[in-house]
mmCIF file of C-alpha atoms in Angstrom:
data_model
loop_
_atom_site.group_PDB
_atom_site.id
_atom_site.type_symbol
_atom_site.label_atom_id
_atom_site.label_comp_id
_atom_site.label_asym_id
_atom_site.label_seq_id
_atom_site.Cartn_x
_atom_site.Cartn_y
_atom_site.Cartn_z
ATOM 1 C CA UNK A 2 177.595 173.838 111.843
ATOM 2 C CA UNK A 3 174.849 174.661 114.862
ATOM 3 C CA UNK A 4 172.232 173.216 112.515
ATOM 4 C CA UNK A 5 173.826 170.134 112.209
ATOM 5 C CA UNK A 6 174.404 169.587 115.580
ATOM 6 C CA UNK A 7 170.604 170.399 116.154
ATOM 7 C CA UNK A 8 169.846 167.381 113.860
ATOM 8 C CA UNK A 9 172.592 164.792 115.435
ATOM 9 C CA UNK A 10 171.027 165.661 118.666
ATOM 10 C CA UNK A 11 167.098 165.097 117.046
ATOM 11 C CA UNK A 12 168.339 161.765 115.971
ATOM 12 C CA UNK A 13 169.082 160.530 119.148
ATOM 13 C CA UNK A 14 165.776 161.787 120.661
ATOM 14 C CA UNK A 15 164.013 160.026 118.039
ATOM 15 C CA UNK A 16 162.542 156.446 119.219
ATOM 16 C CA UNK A 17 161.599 153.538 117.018
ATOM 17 C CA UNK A 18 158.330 151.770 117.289
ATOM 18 C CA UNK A 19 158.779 147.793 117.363
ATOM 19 C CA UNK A 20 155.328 145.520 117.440
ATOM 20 C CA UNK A 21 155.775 143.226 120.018
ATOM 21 C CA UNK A 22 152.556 140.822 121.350
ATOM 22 C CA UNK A 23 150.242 142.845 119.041
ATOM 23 C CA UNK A 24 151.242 146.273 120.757
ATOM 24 C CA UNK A 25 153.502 148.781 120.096
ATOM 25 C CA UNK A 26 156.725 149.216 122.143
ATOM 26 C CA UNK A 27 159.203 152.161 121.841
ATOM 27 C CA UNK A 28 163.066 151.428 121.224
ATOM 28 C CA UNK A 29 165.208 154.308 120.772
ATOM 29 C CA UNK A 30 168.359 153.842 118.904
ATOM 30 C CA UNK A 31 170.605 153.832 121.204
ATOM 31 C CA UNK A 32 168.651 150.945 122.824
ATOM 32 C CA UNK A 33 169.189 149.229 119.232
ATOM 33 C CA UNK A 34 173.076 149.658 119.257
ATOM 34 C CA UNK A 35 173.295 147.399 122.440
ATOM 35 C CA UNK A 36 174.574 143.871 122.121
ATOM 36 C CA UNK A 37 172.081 142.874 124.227
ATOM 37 C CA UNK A 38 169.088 144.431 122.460
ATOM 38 C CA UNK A 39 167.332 141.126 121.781
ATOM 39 C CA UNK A 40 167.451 140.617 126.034
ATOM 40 C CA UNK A 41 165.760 143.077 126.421
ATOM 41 C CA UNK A 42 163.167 143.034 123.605
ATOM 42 C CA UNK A 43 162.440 139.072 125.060
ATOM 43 C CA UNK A 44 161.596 141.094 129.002
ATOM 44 C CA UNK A 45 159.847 143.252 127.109
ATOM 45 C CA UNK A 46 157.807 140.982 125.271
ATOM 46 C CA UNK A 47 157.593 138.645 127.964
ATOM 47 C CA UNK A 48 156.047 141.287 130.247
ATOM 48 C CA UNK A 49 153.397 143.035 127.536
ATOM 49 C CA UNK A 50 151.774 139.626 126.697
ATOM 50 C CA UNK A 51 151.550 138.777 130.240
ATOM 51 C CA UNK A 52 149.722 142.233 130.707
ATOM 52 C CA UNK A 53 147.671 141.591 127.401
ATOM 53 C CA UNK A 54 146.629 138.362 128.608
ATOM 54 C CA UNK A 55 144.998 139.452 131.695
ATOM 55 C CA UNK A 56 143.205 142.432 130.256
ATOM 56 C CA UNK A 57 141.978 140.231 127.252
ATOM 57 C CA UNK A 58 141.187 137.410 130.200
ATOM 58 C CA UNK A 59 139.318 140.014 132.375
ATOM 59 C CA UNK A 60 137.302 141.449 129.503
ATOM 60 C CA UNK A 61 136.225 138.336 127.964
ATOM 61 C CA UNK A 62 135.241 136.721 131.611
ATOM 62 C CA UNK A 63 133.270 139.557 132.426
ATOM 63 C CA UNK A 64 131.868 140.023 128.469
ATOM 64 C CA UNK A 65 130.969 136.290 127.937
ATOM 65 C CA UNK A 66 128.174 134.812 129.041
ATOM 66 C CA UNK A 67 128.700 131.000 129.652
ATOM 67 C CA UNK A 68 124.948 128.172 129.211
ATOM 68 C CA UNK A 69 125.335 125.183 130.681
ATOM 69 C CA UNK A 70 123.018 122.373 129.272
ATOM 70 C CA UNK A 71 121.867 119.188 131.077
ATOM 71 C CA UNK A 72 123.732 115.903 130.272
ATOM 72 C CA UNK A 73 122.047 114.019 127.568
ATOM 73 C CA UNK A 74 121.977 110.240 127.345
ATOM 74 C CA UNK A 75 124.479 109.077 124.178
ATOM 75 C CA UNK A 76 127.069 106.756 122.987
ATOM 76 C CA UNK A 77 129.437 109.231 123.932
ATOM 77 C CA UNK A 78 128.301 107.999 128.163
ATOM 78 C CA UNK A 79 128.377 104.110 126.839
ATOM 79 C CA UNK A 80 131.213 102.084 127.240
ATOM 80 C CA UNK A 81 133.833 102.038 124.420
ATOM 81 C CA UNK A 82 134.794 99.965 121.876
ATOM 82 C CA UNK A 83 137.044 97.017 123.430
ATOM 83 C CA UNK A 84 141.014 97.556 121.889
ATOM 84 C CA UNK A 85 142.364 94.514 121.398
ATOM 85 C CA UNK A 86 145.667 93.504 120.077
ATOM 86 C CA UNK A 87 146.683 92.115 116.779
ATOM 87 C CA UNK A 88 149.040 90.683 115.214
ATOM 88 C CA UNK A 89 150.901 91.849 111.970
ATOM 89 C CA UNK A 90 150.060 88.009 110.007
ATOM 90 C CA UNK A 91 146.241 89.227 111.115
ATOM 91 C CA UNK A 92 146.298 92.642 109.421
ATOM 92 C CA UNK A 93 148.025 91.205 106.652
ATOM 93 C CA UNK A 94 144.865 88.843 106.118
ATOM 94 C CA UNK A 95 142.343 91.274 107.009
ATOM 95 C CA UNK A 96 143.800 93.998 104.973
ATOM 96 C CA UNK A 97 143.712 91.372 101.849
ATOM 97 C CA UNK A 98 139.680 91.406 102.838
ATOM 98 C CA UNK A 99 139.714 88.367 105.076
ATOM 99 C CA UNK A 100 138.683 87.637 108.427
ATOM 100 C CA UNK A 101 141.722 86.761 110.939
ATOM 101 C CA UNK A 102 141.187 84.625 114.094
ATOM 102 C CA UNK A 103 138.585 85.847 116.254
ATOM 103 C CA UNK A 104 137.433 85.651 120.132
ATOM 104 C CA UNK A 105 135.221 82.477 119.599
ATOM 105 C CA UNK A 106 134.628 80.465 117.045
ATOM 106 C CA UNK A 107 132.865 81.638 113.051
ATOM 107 C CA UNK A 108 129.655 79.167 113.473
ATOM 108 C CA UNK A 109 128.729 80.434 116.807
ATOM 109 C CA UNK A 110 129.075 84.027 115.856
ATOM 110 C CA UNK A 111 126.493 83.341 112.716
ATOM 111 C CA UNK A 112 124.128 81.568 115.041
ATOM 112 C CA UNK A 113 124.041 84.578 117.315
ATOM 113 C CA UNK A 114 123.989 87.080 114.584
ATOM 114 C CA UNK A 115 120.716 84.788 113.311
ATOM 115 C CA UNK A 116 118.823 85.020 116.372
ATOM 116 C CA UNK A 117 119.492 88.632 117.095
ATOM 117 C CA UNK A 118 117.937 89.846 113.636
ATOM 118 C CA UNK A 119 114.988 87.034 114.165
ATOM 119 C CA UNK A 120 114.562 88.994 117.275
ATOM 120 C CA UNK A 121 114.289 92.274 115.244
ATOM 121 C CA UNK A 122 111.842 90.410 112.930
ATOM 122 C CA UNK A 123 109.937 88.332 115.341
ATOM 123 C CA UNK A 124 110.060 90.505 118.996
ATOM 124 C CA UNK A 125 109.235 93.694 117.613
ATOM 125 C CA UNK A 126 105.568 94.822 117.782
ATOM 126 C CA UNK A 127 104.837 96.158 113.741
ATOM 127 C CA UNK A 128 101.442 96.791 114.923
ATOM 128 C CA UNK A 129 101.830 99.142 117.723
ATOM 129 C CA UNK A 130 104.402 101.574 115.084
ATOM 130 C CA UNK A 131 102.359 100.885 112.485
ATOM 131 C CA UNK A 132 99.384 101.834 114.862
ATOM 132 C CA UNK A 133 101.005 104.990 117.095
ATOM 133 C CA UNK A 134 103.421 106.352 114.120
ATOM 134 C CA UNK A 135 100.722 106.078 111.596
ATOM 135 C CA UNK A 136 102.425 104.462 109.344
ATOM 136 C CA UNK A 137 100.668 102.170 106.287
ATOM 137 C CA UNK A 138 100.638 98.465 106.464
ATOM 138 C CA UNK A 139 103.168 98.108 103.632
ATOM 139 C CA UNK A 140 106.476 96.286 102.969
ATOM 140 C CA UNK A 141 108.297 99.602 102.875
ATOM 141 C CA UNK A 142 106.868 100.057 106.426
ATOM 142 C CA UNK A 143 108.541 97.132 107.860
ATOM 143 C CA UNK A 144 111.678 97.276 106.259
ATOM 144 C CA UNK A 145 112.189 101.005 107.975
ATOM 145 C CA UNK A 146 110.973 99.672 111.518
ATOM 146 C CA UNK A 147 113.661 96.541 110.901
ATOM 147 C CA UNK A 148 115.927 98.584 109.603
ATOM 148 C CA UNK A 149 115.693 101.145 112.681
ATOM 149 C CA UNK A 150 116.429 98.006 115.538
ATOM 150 C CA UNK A 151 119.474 96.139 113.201
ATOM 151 C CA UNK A 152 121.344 99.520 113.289
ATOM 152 C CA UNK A 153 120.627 100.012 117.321
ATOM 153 C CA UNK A 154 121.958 95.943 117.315
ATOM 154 C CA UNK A 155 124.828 97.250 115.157
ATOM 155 C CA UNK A 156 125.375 100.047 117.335
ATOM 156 C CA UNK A 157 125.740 97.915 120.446
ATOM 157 C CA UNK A 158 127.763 95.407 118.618
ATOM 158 C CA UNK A 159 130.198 97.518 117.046
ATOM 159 C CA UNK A 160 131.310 97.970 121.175
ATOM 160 C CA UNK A 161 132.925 94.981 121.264
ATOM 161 C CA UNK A 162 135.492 94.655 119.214
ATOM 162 C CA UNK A 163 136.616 92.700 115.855
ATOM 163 C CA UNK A 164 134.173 89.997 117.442
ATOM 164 C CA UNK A 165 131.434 92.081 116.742
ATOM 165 C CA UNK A 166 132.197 94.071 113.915
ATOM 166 C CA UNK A 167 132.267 90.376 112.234
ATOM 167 C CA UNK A 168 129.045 89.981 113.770
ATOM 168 C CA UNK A 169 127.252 93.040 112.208
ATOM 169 C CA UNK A 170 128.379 91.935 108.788
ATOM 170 C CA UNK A 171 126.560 88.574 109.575
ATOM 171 C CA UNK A 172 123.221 90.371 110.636
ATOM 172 C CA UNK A 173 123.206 92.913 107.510
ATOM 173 C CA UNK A 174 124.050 89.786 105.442
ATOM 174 C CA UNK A 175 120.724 87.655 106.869
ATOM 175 C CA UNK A 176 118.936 91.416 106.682
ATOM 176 C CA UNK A 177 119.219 91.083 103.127
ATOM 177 C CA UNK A 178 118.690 87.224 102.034
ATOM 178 C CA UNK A 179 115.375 87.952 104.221
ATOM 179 C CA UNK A 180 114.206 91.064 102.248
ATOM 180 C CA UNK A 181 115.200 89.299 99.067
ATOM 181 C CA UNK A 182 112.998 86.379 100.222
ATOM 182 C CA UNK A 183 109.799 88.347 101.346
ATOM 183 C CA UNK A 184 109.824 90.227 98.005
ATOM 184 C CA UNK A 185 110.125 86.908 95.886
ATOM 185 C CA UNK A 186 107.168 85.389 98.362
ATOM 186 C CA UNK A 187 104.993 88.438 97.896
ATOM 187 C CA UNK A 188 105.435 87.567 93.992
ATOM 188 C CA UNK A 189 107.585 90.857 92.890
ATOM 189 C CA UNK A 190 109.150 90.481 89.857
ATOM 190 C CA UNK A 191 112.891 89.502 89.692
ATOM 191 C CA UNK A 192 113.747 92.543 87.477
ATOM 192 C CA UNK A 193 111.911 94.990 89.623
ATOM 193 C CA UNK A 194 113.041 93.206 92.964
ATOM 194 C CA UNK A 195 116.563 93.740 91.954
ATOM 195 C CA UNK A 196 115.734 97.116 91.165
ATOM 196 C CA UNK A 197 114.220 98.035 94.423
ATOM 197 C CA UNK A 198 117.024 96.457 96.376
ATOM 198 C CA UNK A 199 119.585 98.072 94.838
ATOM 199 C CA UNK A 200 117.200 101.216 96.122
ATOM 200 C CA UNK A 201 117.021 99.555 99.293
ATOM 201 C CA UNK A 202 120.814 99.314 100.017
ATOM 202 C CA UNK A 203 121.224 103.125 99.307
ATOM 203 C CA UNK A 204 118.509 104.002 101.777
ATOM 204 C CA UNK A 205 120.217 101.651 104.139
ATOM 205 C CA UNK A 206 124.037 103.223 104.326
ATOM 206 C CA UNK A 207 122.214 106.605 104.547
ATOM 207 C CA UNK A 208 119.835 105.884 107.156
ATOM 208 C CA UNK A 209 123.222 104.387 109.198
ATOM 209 C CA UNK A 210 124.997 107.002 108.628
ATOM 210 C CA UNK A 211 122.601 109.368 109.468
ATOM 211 C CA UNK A 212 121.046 107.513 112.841
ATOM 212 C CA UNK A 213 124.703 107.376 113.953
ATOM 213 C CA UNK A 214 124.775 111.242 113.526
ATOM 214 C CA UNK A 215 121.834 111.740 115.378
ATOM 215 C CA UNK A 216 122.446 109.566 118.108
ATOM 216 C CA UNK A 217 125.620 110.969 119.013
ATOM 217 C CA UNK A 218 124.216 114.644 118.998
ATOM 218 C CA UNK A 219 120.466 115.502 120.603
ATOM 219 C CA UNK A 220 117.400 114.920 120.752
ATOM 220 C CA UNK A 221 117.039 117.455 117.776
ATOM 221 C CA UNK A 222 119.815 115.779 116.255
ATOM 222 C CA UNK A 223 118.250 112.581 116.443
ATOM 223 C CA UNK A 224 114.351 113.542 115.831
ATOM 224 C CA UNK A 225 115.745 115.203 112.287
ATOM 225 C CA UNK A 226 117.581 111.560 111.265
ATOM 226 C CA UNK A 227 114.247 109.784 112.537
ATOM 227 C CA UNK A 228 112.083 112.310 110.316
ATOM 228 C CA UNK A 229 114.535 112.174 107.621
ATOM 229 C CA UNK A 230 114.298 108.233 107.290
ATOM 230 C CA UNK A 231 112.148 106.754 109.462
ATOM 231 C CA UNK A 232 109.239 108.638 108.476
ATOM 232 C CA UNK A 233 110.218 110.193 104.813
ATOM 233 C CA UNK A 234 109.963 113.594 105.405
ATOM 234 C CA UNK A 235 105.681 113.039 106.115
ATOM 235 C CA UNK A 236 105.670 113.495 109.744
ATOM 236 C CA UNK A 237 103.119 116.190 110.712
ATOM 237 C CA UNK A 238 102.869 115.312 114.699
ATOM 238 C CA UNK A 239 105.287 116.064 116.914
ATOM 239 C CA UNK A 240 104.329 113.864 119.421
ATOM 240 C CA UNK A 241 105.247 110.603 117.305
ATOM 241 C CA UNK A 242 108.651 112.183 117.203
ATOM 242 C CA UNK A 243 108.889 112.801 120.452
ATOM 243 C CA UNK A 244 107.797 109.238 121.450
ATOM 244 C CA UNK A 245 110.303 107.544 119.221
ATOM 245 C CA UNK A 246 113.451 109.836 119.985
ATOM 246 C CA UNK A 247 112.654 108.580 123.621
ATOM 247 C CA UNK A 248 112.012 104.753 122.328
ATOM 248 C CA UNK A 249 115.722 105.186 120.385
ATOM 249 C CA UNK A 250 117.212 106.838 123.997
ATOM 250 C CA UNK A 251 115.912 104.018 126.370
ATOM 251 C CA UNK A 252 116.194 101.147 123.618
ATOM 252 C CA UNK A 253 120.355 102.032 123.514
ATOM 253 C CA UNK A 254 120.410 102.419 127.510
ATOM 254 C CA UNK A 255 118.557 98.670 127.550
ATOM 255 C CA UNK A 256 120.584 97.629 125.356
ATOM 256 C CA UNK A 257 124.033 99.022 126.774
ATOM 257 C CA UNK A 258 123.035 97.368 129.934
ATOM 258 C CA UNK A 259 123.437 93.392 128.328
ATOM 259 C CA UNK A 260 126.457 91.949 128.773
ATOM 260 C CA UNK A 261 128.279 91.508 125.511
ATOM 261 C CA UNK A 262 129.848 87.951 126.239
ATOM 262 C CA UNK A 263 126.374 86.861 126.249
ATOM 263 C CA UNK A 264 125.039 89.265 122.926
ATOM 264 C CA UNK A 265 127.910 87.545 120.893
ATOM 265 C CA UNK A 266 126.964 83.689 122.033
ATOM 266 C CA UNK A 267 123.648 83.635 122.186
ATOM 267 C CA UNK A 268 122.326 86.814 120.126
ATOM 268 C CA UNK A 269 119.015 87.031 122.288
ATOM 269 C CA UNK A 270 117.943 90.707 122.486
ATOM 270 C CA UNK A 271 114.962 91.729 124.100
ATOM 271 C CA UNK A 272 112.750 94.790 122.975
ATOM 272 C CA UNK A 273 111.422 97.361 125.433
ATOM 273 C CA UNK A 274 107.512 98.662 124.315
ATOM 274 C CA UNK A 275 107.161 101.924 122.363
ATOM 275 C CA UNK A 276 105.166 103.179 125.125
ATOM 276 C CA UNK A 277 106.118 102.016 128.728
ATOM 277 C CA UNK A 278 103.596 101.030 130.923
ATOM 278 C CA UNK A 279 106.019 101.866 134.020
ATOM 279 C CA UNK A 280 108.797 104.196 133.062
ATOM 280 C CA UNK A 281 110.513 103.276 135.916
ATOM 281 C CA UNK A 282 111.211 99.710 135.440
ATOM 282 C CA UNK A 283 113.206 100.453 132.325
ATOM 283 C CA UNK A 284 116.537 99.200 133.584
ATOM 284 C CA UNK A 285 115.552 97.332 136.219
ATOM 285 C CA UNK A 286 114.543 93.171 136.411
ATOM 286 C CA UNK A 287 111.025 92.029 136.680
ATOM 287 C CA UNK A 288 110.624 90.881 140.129
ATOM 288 C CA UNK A 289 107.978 88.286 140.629
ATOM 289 C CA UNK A 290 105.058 89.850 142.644
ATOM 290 C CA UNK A 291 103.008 87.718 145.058
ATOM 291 C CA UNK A 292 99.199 88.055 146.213
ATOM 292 C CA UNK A 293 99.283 87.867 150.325
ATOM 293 C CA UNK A 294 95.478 86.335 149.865
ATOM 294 C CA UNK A 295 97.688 83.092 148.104
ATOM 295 C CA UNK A 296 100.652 83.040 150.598
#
């Protein structure tokens, strides 16, 4: 009879270990028997995690080491695409691969999206990349340099709205009939043209989609896409690297900095030089100078 009031009385001493908040707390038995044992297992918990969360905050404030990098120049700082609102007749039709109403009118918006890839053709200067990237005086050469200033016109584009998402599928389309007409003028075979632009388009939706990874990361983000595509894996300098991460980085500033009414009616883009004469005057107008000798 002693001996089993020696274990009653053990059993009531004996406390139960519940996990609460990723530590152990002690509940005795007699604690568990209360009605109100899941009160006090809440104040409990409440006031262990609140404990826990400062020591974990305190040690990983005073553990962790924080780097703070300079702001870099990318889409992320330009403005953002413009929202607007449509109707449910227009997603019908646009979902059934048609074009809805736009902003201004289908004819004007091809005649814009003509001049701006003339002005990738015409007002960019082949010979200076040919001359400073080292690059061959080849038709594969100038497809990569026009292919490099439609996507930063697509880019820009692409900012504002269905207007000019309509728009870069009018510049990729002339892209193409041009390409296709160079190769039959330089007297490539049809069977072999077809060929290579069937290459052509591949290399195109994987330069895009890598130049819009690039862009939106680093400068080492950017300079891999650049020596990925732009120069095949065969760049050996880093200096032409360097120079055209920074012609990409100030090219999308210029452009950013044209008003978009005026890119999607008139479609006149104007190039900044792969090496600036004045770095300065990137952003800003040409002011007319005068001579006092002629005033």
């Amino acid at each position: 009879m002693a001996l089993l009031v020696r274990v009653l009385r053990n059993q009531t001493s004996i406390c139960q270990w519940v996990p609460v908040c990723s530590q152990l707390v002690s509940v005795s038995p007699t604690q568990r028997q209360w009605s109100s044992t899941s009160q006090w297992l809440q104040k409990n918990q409440s006031r262990v995690c609140v404990g826990s969360e400062q020591t974990v905050g305190t040690d990983t404030a005073q553990s962790r080491k924080y780097h703070n990098t300079s702001k870099l120049l990318t889409t992320q700082d330009f403005p953002q695409p413009v929202e607007e609102k449509v109707g449910p007749f227009t997603k019908i039709i646009e979902a059934m691969g048609f074009t809805g109403p736009l902003k201004y009118s289908k004819w004007k918006i091809k005649i814009a999206a003509l001049r701006m890839y003339t002005s990738c053709v015409e007002k960019t200067d082949f010979e200076e990349f040919f001359l400073r990237c080292q690059m061959p005086d080849t038709f594969n050469s100038w497809f990569l340099i026009t292919l490099l200033h439609v996507w930063m016109c697509l880019v820009r584009m692409k900012q504002e709205g269905r207007t000019g998402k309509y728009m870069c599928r009018i510049i990729v389309h002339f892209m193409w009939e041009d390409v296709e007409q160079r190769g039959r003028v330089m007297g490539v075979n049809s069977y072999i043209l077809k060929k290579n632009m069937a290459l052509m388009t591949n290399n195109f939706y994987a330069a895009i989609l890598g130049y819009d990874e690039g862009i939106l990361s680093d400068d080492h983000g950017l300079a891999a896409a650049l020596w990925r595509t732009f120069f095949n894996q065969k760049c050996e300098d880093p200096r032409q690297l360097e120079l055209l991460v920074e012609y990409v980085r100030k090219q999308m500033q210029y452009l950013d900095s044209m008003n978009g009414e005026d890119l999607l009616l008139t479609g006149e883009v104007r190039w900044r030089p792969l090496v600036e004469k004045n770095p300065q005057s990137i952003l800003k107008p040409h002011a007319p100078t005068y001579n006092d000798e002629g005033l």
